[in-house]
Amino acid sequence: MMIQWFPGHMNRAKRAIQELVSDIDVVIELLDARAPFSSCNPLLQSIIKKKKKIRLLNKSDLADPKVTQAWLEYFQKQKDTIAITGDKDDKKQKNTIIRLCRELAPTRNSFEKPLRVMITGIPNVGKSTLINQLVGKKSAKTGDIPAVTKANQRLVLADDFLIYDTPGMMWQKIQFSQVGFHLAICNSIGRNALDEELMAHYLLNYLKVAHPEELCTRYKLKAEDMFLADNQLLNQLGKKRGCIMPGGVIDIQKASEIAIQDFREGRIGKISLETPDMWERWIGQAQDEEKSVALEEEKSNEAQV
Ligand SMILES: Nc1nc2c(ncn2[C@@H]2O[C@H](COP(=O)(O)OP(=O)(O)OP(=O)(O)O)[C@@H](O)[C@H]2O)c(=O)[nH]1
Ligand SMILES: [Mg+2]
């Protein structure tokens, strides 16, 4: 699915982060634990350059714990990266995050030289919720739709510790269709840009192979339903959930929305959409395709000479 979602405020979000970054000591990049690779912003590194960075795999309560562990190991292997999980209901994470930030910038520890931490990440990943947890009160506006935060906001955790909330930042060119699907399914892309039926097909196609038992349990489906084509499976789901229009026709739009919303709220199970192995394979396939296109071009150029 090619996503055409790059509204004006995404450019503003990028500028807001660029303006702030020179005054920052530590950057916390929130990733969605269900799709950590897809939610990694390729622009961020070029903006933050050599700043100390923590990658926080947020909403880990909704992701498959084994897969999250594999992602933590994947990121820890990268240079200068600290990777941890995040869950808004984890009472211990506040102290862990504060401790890690202080360790990364030990000289920034006074009223005159406060530690300045920036929280970034794709829209709706949980930046403002995390900040409220760190600051200990409801200071930042939150909501389960993308692009709630519109401008940088400075919050005071302590006299020597400042936190900056930033608007969710998306990048313009989504190279892999999987990234588009995963971000859309995790609710980080504005609704207007989406085709829910396509998203539901993608989701069911994945779940019927990777999580057939959870899918069957949630929608009272039979094991043989897992062999249905995506549109038939969606039909079946609609039938089971009573999405029937006058004349007995299945309301596919409604069935699609139910599947997506159930996934987002963890009602199908703790499910991750991607693993490090899957990405290794997809990147390898893309490189092979690029090579064969280049080879074809070379051959046709030679033929023309
Ligand atoms: N299940 C779960 N939901 C979370 C978690 N953290 C945040 N959320 C929910 O995710 C939604 C988005 O949270 P926000 O904090 O507004 O996200 P944001 O990154 O600030 O979003 P924008 O400002 O729109 O970019 C809210 O409904 C939160 O309750 C988490 O760890 N687990
Ligand atoms: Mg926000």
mmCIF file of C-alpha atoms and ligand atoms in Angstrom:
data_model
loop_
_atom_site.group_PDB
_atom_site.id
_atom_site.type_symbol
_atom_site.label_atom_id
_atom_site.label_comp_id
_atom_site.label_asym_id
_atom_site.label_seq_id
_atom_site.Cartn_x
_atom_site.Cartn_y
_atom_site.Cartn_z
ATOM 1 C CA MET A 1 0.000 0.000 0.000
ATOM 2 C CA MET A 2 1.535 3.293 -1.046
ATOM 3 C CA ILE A 3 0.806 5.844 1.655
ATOM 4 C CA GLN A 4 0.422 9.425 0.510
ATOM 5 C CA TRP A 5 0.314 10.782 4.044
ATOM 6 C CA PHE A 6 2.671 13.662 4.514
ATOM 7 C CA PRO A 7 0.548 16.640 5.519
ATOM 8 C CA GLY A 8 2.026 20.105 6.140
ATOM 9 C CA HIS A 9 2.329 19.596 9.853
ATOM 10 C CA MET A 10 4.835 16.755 9.296
ATOM 11 C CA ASN A 11 7.261 19.308 7.812
ATOM 12 C CA ARG A 12 6.553 21.524 10.805
ATOM 13 C CA ALA A 13 7.282 18.571 13.099
ATOM 14 C CA LYS A 14 10.653 18.028 11.431
ATOM 15 C CA ARG A 15 11.522 21.731 11.729
ATOM 16 C CA ALA A 16 10.445 21.771 15.382
ATOM 17 C CA ILE A 17 12.850 18.918 16.133
ATOM 18 C CA GLN A 18 15.678 20.484 14.113
ATOM 19 C CA GLU A 19 15.308 23.762 16.023
ATOM 20 C CA LEU A 20 15.448 22.037 19.359
ATOM 21 C CA VAL A 21 18.196 19.519 18.799
ATOM 22 C CA SER A 22 21.262 21.699 19.390
ATOM 23 C CA ASP A 23 20.108 22.298 22.993
ATOM 24 C CA ILE A 24 19.508 18.623 23.733
ATOM 25 C CA ASP A 25 21.700 16.149 25.658
ATOM 26 C CA VAL A 26 19.753 12.895 25.277
ATOM 27 C CA VAL A 27 17.223 11.801 22.645
ATOM 28 C CA ILE A 28 14.666 9.124 23.428
ATOM 29 C CA GLU A 29 13.238 7.683 20.229
ATOM 30 C CA LEU A 30 9.998 5.829 20.835
ATOM 31 C CA LEU A 31 9.384 2.911 18.492
ATOM 32 C CA ASP A 32 6.225 0.847 18.302
ATOM 33 C CA ALA A 33 7.167 -2.544 19.802
ATOM 34 C CA ARG A 34 4.776 -4.256 17.354
ATOM 35 C CA ALA A 35 6.719 -2.814 14.393
ATOM 36 C CA PRO A 36 10.094 -1.500 15.592
ATOM 37 C CA PHE A 37 11.861 -1.419 12.225
ATOM 38 C CA SER A 38 8.919 0.213 10.458
ATOM 39 C CA SER A 39 8.606 2.872 13.146
ATOM 40 C CA CYS A 40 12.325 3.825 13.099
ATOM 41 C CA ASN A 41 12.581 7.215 11.463
ATOM 42 C CA PRO A 42 15.319 7.163 8.789
ATOM 43 C CA LEU A 43 15.589 10.978 9.025
ATOM 44 C CA LEU A 44 16.241 11.079 12.730
ATOM 45 C CA GLN A 45 19.887 10.028 12.744
ATOM 46 C CA SER A 46 20.838 12.771 10.291
ATOM 47 C CA ILE A 47 19.068 15.325 12.505
ATOM 48 C CA ILE A 48 20.384 14.249 15.901
ATOM 49 C CA LYS A 49 23.854 13.268 14.634
ATOM 50 C CA LYS A 50 26.050 12.288 17.600
ATOM 51 C CA LYS A 51 23.580 12.923 20.424
ATOM 52 C CA LYS A 52 23.187 10.174 22.999
ATOM 53 C CA LYS A 53 20.170 8.075 22.157
ATOM 54 C CA ILE A 54 17.822 5.636 23.849
ATOM 55 C CA ARG A 55 15.481 3.535 21.742
ATOM 56 C CA LEU A 56 12.344 2.683 23.656
ATOM 57 C CA LEU A 57 10.126 -0.066 22.245
ATOM 58 C CA ASN A 58 6.825 1.290 23.458
ATOM 59 C CA LYS A 59 3.409 -0.387 23.751
ATOM 60 C CA SER A 60 5.301 -3.573 24.545
ATOM 61 C CA ASP A 61 2.196 -4.724 26.440
ATOM 62 C CA LEU A 62 0.589 -5.235 22.997
ATOM 63 C CA ALA A 63 3.553 -6.990 21.329
ATOM 64 C CA ASP A 64 4.740 -10.604 21.393
ATOM 65 C CA PRO A 65 7.321 -10.697 24.256
ATOM 66 C CA LYS A 66 9.622 -13.157 22.435
ATOM 67 C CA VAL A 67 9.721 -10.990 19.340
ATOM 68 C CA THR A 68 10.329 -7.881 21.447
ATOM 69 C CA GLN A 69 13.290 -9.644 23.038
ATOM 70 C CA ALA A 70 14.696 -10.394 19.565
ATOM 71 C CA TRP A 71 14.317 -6.710 18.639
ATOM 72 C CA LEU A 72 16.074 -5.577 21.823
ATOM 73 C CA GLU A 73 19.028 -7.809 20.926
ATOM 74 C CA TYR A 74 18.956 -6.515 17.340
ATOM 75 C CA PHE A 75 19.142 -2.862 18.435
ATOM 76 C CA GLN A 76 21.677 -3.464 21.236
ATOM 77 C CA LYS A 77 24.074 -4.744 18.578
ATOM 78 C CA GLN A 78 24.008 -1.333 16.878
ATOM 79 C CA LYS A 79 26.678 1.193 17.732
ATOM 80 C CA ASP A 80 25.911 3.628 20.580
ATOM 81 C CA THR A 81 22.391 2.339 21.073
ATOM 82 C CA ILE A 82 20.619 1.589 24.305
ATOM 83 C CA ALA A 83 17.359 -0.252 23.719
ATOM 84 C CA ILE A 84 14.675 -0.819 26.341
ATOM 85 C CA THR A 85 10.985 -1.687 26.380
ATOM 86 C CA GLY A 86 8.187 0.697 27.284
ATOM 87 C CA ASP A 87 4.726 0.113 28.680
ATOM 88 C CA LYS A 88 2.578 2.912 30.050
ATOM 89 C CA ASP A 89 1.445 0.741 32.962
ATOM 90 C CA ASP A 90 4.941 -0.314 34.043
ATOM 91 C CA LYS A 91 5.509 1.512 37.327
ATOM 92 C CA LYS A 92 9.272 0.834 37.255
ATOM 93 C CA GLN A 93 10.036 2.397 33.891
ATOM 94 C CA LYS A 94 10.046 5.993 35.150
ATOM 95 C CA ASN A 95 13.048 5.368 37.408
ATOM 96 C CA THR A 96 14.836 3.288 34.765
ATOM 97 C CA ILE A 97 14.515 6.003 32.132
ATOM 98 C CA ILE A 98 15.585 8.807 34.482
ATOM 99 C CA ARG A 99 18.599 6.776 35.615
ATOM 100 C CA LEU A 100 19.668 5.970 32.035
ATOM 101 C CA CYS A 101 19.367 9.613 30.965
ATOM 102 C CA ARG A 102 21.445 10.779 33.923
ATOM 103 C CA GLU A 103 24.100 8.156 33.172
ATOM 104 C CA LEU A 104 24.328 9.308 29.553
ATOM 105 C CA ALA A 105 24.971 12.954 30.468
ATOM 106 C CA PRO A 106 26.528 12.953 33.967
ATOM 107 C CA THR A 107 27.809 16.524 33.794
ATOM 108 C CA ARG A 108 24.351 17.986 33.194
ATOM 109 C CA ASN A 109 23.225 17.856 36.787
ATOM 110 C CA SER A 110 22.543 21.324 38.119
ATOM 111 C CA PHE A 111 20.024 24.135 37.897
ATOM 112 C CA GLU A 112 22.522 26.078 35.727
ATOM 113 C CA LYS A 113 23.265 23.060 33.559
ATOM 114 C CA PRO A 114 20.091 20.968 33.536
ATOM 115 C CA LEU A 115 19.811 17.683 31.676
ATOM 116 C CA ARG A 116 17.729 18.248 28.540
ATOM 117 C CA VAL A 117 15.940 15.222 27.131
ATOM 118 C CA MET A 118 13.957 15.194 23.902
ATOM 119 C CA ILE A 119 11.260 12.602 23.242
ATOM 120 C CA THR A 120 10.667 11.838 19.557
ATOM 121 C CA GLY A 121 8.863 9.204 17.541
ATOM 122 C CA ILE A 122 6.224 8.611 14.905
ATOM 123 C CA PRO A 123 2.699 9.950 15.457
ATOM 124 C CA ASN A 124 0.617 8.200 18.144
ATOM 125 C CA VAL A 125 3.460 6.038 19.477
ATOM 126 C CA GLY A 126 2.949 7.286 23.050
ATOM 127 C CA LYS A 127 5.380 10.224 23.478
ATOM 128 C CA SER A 128 3.049 12.471 25.461
ATOM 129 C CA THR A 129 1.814 9.583 27.614
ATOM 130 C CA LEU A 130 5.410 8.723 28.540
ATOM 131 C CA ILE A 131 6.150 12.339 29.386
ATOM 132 C CA ASN A 132 3.134 12.544 31.672
ATOM 133 C CA GLN A 133 4.371 9.435 33.414
ATOM 134 C CA LEU A 134 7.887 10.864 33.809
ATOM 135 C CA VAL A 135 6.738 14.275 34.982
ATOM 136 C CA GLY A 136 4.173 12.710 37.258
ATOM 137 C CA LYS A 137 1.129 14.665 36.172
ATOM 138 C CA LYS A 138 -1.036 15.153 33.113
ATOM 139 C CA SER A 139 0.897 17.973 31.457
ATOM 140 C CA ALA A 140 1.041 16.839 27.843
ATOM 141 C CA LYS A 141 -2.081 16.296 25.747
ATOM 142 C CA THR A 142 -2.610 12.677 24.652
ATOM 143 C CA GLY A 143 -5.134 10.846 22.458
ATOM 144 C CA ASP A 144 -5.481 7.734 20.333
ATOM 145 C CA ILE A 145 -5.258 9.484 16.975
ATOM 146 C CA PRO A 146 -2.083 10.525 15.136
ATOM 147 C CA ALA A 147 -0.777 14.118 15.436
ATOM 148 C CA VAL A 148 -2.247 15.216 18.770
ATOM 149 C CA THR A 149 0.901 17.175 19.745
ATOM 150 C CA LYS A 150 1.410 20.080 17.346
ATOM 151 C CA ALA A 151 4.489 21.901 18.730
ATOM 152 C CA ASN A 152 7.453 21.371 21.046
ATOM 153 C CA GLN A 153 6.530 21.587 24.714
ATOM 154 C CA ARG A 154 9.013 21.960 27.579
ATOM 155 C CA LEU A 155 8.245 20.209 30.851
ATOM 156 C CA VAL A 156 10.149 20.359 34.110
ATOM 157 C CA LEU A 157 10.790 17.000 35.744
ATOM 158 C CA ALA A 158 13.136 18.502 38.330
ATOM 159 C CA ASP A 159 15.232 21.686 38.628
ATOM 160 C CA ASP A 160 18.073 19.903 36.860
ATOM 161 C CA PHE A 161 16.005 17.798 34.430
ATOM 162 C CA LEU A 162 13.978 19.157 31.512
ATOM 163 C CA ILE A 163 11.941 17.116 29.044
ATOM 164 C CA TYR A 164 10.744 18.180 25.628
ATOM 165 C CA ASP A 165 7.649 16.703 24.007
ATOM 166 C CA THR A 166 7.709 16.951 20.210
ATOM 167 C CA PRO A 167 5.112 16.445 17.459
ATOM 168 C CA GLY A 168 5.103 13.005 15.827
ATOM 169 C CA MET A 169 7.462 13.017 12.842
ATOM 170 C CA MET A 170 6.953 10.984 9.674
ATOM 171 C CA TRP A 171 9.282 10.813 6.670
ATOM 172 C CA GLN A 172 8.214 11.549 3.125
ATOM 173 C CA LYS A 173 9.200 8.477 1.189
ATOM 174 C CA ILE A 174 8.161 5.096 2.514
ATOM 175 C CA GLN A 175 10.446 2.690 0.705
ATOM 176 C CA PHE A 176 8.876 -0.646 1.653
ATOM 177 C CA SER A 177 5.161 -1.344 1.330
ATOM 178 C CA GLN A 178 5.383 -3.370 4.580
ATOM 179 C CA VAL A 179 6.358 -0.200 6.448
ATOM 180 C CA GLY A 180 3.245 1.581 5.156
ATOM 181 C CA PHE A 181 0.986 -1.284 6.205
ATOM 182 C CA HIS A 182 2.559 -1.699 9.624
ATOM 183 C CA LEU A 183 2.421 1.994 10.481
ATOM 184 C CA ALA A 184 -1.166 2.210 9.263
ATOM 185 C CA ILE A 185 -2.266 -0.887 11.182
ATOM 186 C CA CYS A 186 -0.600 0.455 14.354
ATOM 187 C CA ASN A 187 -2.546 3.732 13.916
ATOM 188 C CA SER A 188 0.306 6.099 13.165
ATOM 189 C CA ILE A 189 -1.045 7.337 9.850
ATOM 190 C CA GLY A 190 -4.023 9.684 9.486
ATOM 191 C CA ARG A 191 -7.249 7.919 8.632
ATOM 192 C CA ASN A 192 -7.916 9.881 5.452
ATOM 193 C CA ALA A 193 -4.911 8.333 3.758
ATOM 194 C CA LEU A 194 -5.991 4.752 4.345
ATOM 195 C CA ASP A 195 -7.874 1.950 2.693
ATOM 196 C CA GLU A 196 -9.116 -0.148 5.616
ATOM 197 C CA GLU A 197 -10.087 -3.107 3.432
ATOM 198 C CA LEU A 198 -6.546 -3.407 2.066
ATOM 199 C CA MET A 199 -5.148 -3.073 5.580
ATOM 200 C CA ALA A 200 -7.473 -5.795 6.871
ATOM 201 C CA HIS A 201 -6.438 -8.113 4.025
ATOM 202 C CA TYR A 202 -2.803 -7.576 4.885
ATOM 203 C CA LEU A 203 -3.425 -8.104 8.597
ATOM 204 C CA LEU A 204 -5.490 -11.287 8.167
ATOM 205 C CA ASN A 205 -3.060 -12.675 5.632
ATOM 206 C CA TYR A 206 -0.329 -12.302 8.256
ATOM 207 C CA LEU A 207 -2.374 -13.520 11.220
ATOM 208 C CA LYS A 208 -3.686 -16.652 9.518
ATOM 209 C CA VAL A 209 -0.080 -17.829 9.091
ATOM 210 C CA ALA A 210 1.635 -16.360 12.171
ATOM 211 C CA HIS A 211 -1.196 -16.460 14.752
ATOM 212 C CA PRO A 212 -3.921 -18.827 13.483
ATOM 213 C CA GLU A 213 -5.014 -19.977 16.940
ATOM 214 C CA GLU A 214 -5.557 -16.474 18.281
ATOM 215 C CA LEU A 215 -7.438 -15.535 15.106
ATOM 216 C CA CYS A 216 -9.712 -18.597 15.331
ATOM 217 C CA THR A 217 -10.415 -17.991 19.015
ATOM 218 C CA ARG A 218 -11.213 -14.314 18.620
ATOM 219 C CA TYR A 219 -13.676 -14.758 15.747
ATOM 220 C CA LYS A 220 -14.857 -18.326 16.385
ATOM 221 C CA LEU A 221 -13.361 -19.427 13.077
ATOM 222 C CA LYS A 222 -12.463 -22.997 12.122
ATOM 223 C CA ALA A 223 -8.947 -24.252 11.393
ATOM 224 C CA GLU A 224 -9.889 -24.767 7.724
ATOM 225 C CA ASP A 225 -10.885 -21.071 7.472
ATOM 226 C CA MET A 226 -7.171 -20.294 7.700
ATOM 227 C CA PHE A 227 -6.831 -21.618 4.139
ATOM 228 C CA LEU A 228 -9.398 -19.160 2.763
ATOM 229 C CA ALA A 229 -8.317 -16.335 0.463
ATOM 230 C CA ASP A 230 -8.014 -12.964 2.278
ATOM 231 C CA ASN A 231 -11.310 -11.554 0.977
ATOM 232 C CA GLN A 232 -13.188 -14.741 1.902
ATOM 233 C CA LEU A 233 -11.640 -14.750 5.355
ATOM 234 C CA LEU A 234 -12.693 -11.128 5.852
ATOM 235 C CA ASN A 235 -16.211 -12.091 4.699
ATOM 236 C CA GLN A 236 -16.265 -14.909 7.202
ATOM 237 C CA LEU A 237 -15.118 -12.579 9.989
ATOM 238 C CA GLY A 238 -17.864 -10.114 9.014
ATOM 239 C CA LYS A 239 -20.449 -12.903 9.131
ATOM 240 C CA LYS A 240 -19.303 -14.017 12.589
ATOM 241 C CA ARG A 241 -19.394 -10.447 13.915
ATOM 242 C CA GLY A 242 -22.825 -9.658 12.455
ATOM 243 C CA CYS A 243 -21.618 -7.105 9.907
ATOM 244 C CA ILE A 244 -24.584 -7.725 7.635
ATOM 245 C CA MET A 245 -26.227 -5.066 5.496
ATOM 246 C CA PRO A 246 -29.844 -5.183 4.255
ATOM 247 C CA GLY A 247 -30.173 -7.994 1.717
ATOM 248 C CA GLY A 248 -27.697 -10.151 3.626
ATOM 249 C CA VAL A 249 -24.610 -8.561 2.082
ATOM 250 C CA ILE A 250 -21.522 -8.516 4.329
ATOM 251 C CA ASP A 251 -20.428 -5.026 5.343
ATOM 252 C CA ILE A 252 -16.760 -5.350 4.406
ATOM 253 C CA GLN A 253 -15.830 -1.864 5.590
ATOM 254 C CA LYS A 254 -17.210 -2.596 9.055
ATOM 255 C CA ALA A 255 -15.551 -6.033 9.177
ATOM 256 C CA SER A 256 -12.229 -4.420 8.194
ATOM 257 C CA GLU A 257 -12.518 -1.781 10.911
ATOM 258 C CA ILE A 258 -13.307 -4.440 13.527
ATOM 259 C CA ALA A 259 -10.231 -6.518 12.625
ATOM 260 C CA ILE A 260 -7.937 -3.476 12.686
ATOM 261 C CA GLN A 261 -9.353 -2.062 15.929
ATOM 262 C CA ASP A 262 -9.192 -5.468 17.648
ATOM 263 C CA PHE A 263 -5.527 -5.754 16.677
ATOM 264 C CA ARG A 264 -4.755 -2.213 17.868
ATOM 265 C CA GLU A 265 -6.303 -2.833 21.250
ATOM 266 C CA GLY A 266 -4.634 -6.203 21.729
ATOM 267 C CA ARG A 267 -7.923 -8.135 21.655
ATOM 268 C CA ILE A 268 -6.592 -10.746 19.223
ATOM 269 C CA GLY A 269 -3.504 -11.310 21.359
ATOM 270 C CA LYS A 270 -0.024 -9.959 22.005
ATOM 271 C CA ILE A 271 1.097 -9.752 18.403
ATOM 272 C CA SER A 272 4.125 -8.264 16.643
ATOM 273 C CA LEU A 273 3.884 -7.529 12.939
ATOM 274 C CA GLU A 274 7.562 -7.970 12.145
ATOM 275 C CA THR A 275 10.691 -9.732 13.379
ATOM 276 C CA PRO A 276 14.367 -8.963 12.655
ATOM 277 C CA ASP A 277 14.495 -12.099 10.448
ATOM 278 C CA MET A 278 11.564 -10.926 8.364
ATOM 279 C CA TRP A 279 13.289 -7.621 7.734
ATOM 280 C CA GLU A 280 16.548 -9.308 6.822
ATOM 281 C CA ARG A 281 14.632 -11.320 4.228
ATOM 282 C CA TRP A 282 12.672 -8.341 2.840
ATOM 283 C CA ILE A 283 15.799 -6.193 2.539
ATOM 284 C CA GLY A 284 17.632 -9.081 0.838
ATOM 285 C CA GLN A 285 14.764 -9.529 -1.627
ATOM 286 C CA ALA A 286 14.717 -5.797 -2.414
ATOM 287 C CA GLN A 287 18.473 -5.836 -3.040
ATOM 288 C CA ASP A 288 18.122 -8.856 -5.340
ATOM 289 C CA GLU A 289 15.347 -7.099 -7.239
ATOM 290 C CA GLU A 290 17.461 -3.950 -7.581
ATOM 291 C CA LYS A 291 20.356 -6.034 -8.890
ATOM 292 C CA SER A 292 18.210 -7.809 -11.460
ATOM 293 C CA VAL A 293 16.686 -4.497 -12.644
ATOM 294 C CA ALA A 294 20.202 -3.059 -13.022
ATOM 295 C CA LEU A 295 21.268 -6.175 -14.922
ATOM 296 C CA GLU A 296 18.263 -5.919 -17.259
ATOM 297 C CA GLU A 297 19.066 -2.250 -17.903
ATOM 298 C CA GLU A 298 22.681 -3.103 -18.627
ATOM 299 C CA LYS A 299 21.612 -5.814 -21.080
ATOM 300 C CA SER A 300 19.173 -3.550 -22.926
ATOM 301 C CA ASN A 301 21.836 -0.784 -23.110
ATOM 302 C CA GLU A 302 24.299 -3.282 -24.563
ATOM 303 C CA ALA A 303 21.670 -4.456 -27.064
ATOM 304 C CA GLN A 304 21.127 -0.861 -28.214
ATOM 305 C CA VAL A 305 24.850 -0.244 -28.816
HETATM 306 N N1 LIG B 1 -1.344 -0.160 25.126
HETATM 307 C C1 LIG B 1 -0.595 0.921 25.263
HETATM 308 N N2 LIG B 1 -1.070 2.112 24.838
HETATM 309 C C2 LIG B 1 -0.277 3.195 24.982
HETATM 310 C C3 LIG B 1 1.021 3.123 25.549
HETATM 311 N N3 LIG B 1 1.551 4.374 25.550
HETATM 312 C C4 LIG B 1 0.613 5.171 25.001
HETATM 313 N N4 LIG B 1 -0.493 4.495 24.656
HETATM 314 C C5 LIG B 1 -1.734 5.002 24.026
HETATM 315 O O1 LIG B 1 -1.392 5.469 22.719
HETATM 316 C C6 LIG B 1 -2.207 6.593 22.356
HETATM 317 C C7 LIG B 1 -1.333 7.720 21.859
HETATM 318 O O2 LIG B 1 -0.609 8.268 22.959
HETATM 319 P P1 LIG B 1 0.047 9.733 22.916
HETATM 320 O O3 LIG B 1 0.893 9.831 24.139
HETATM 321 O O4 LIG B 1 -0.955 10.797 22.659
HETATM 322 O O5 LIG B 1 0.982 9.579 21.630
HETATM 323 P P2 LIG B 1 1.947 10.661 20.956
HETATM 324 O O6 LIG B 1 3.142 9.930 20.484
HETATM 325 O O7 LIG B 1 2.176 11.804 21.879
HETATM 326 O O8 LIG B 1 1.060 11.092 19.707
HETATM 327 P P3 LIG B 1 1.135 12.438 18.791
HETATM 328 O O9 LIG B 1 1.283 13.623 19.699
HETATM 329 O O10 LIG B 1 -0.171 12.390 18.108
HETATM 330 O O11 LIG B 1 2.292 12.241 17.864
HETATM 331 C C8 LIG B 1 -3.042 6.928 23.616
HETATM 332 O O12 LIG B 1 -4.316 6.358 23.448
HETATM 333 C C9 LIG B 1 -2.280 6.246 24.728
HETATM 334 O O13 LIG B 1 -3.105 5.865 25.820
HETATM 335 C C10 LIG B 1 1.489 1.824 26.015
HETATM 336 O O14 LIG B 1 2.605 1.647 26.521
HETATM 337 N N5 LIG B 1 0.641 0.792 25.815
HETATM 338 MG MG MG B 2 1.793 13.803 21.627
#
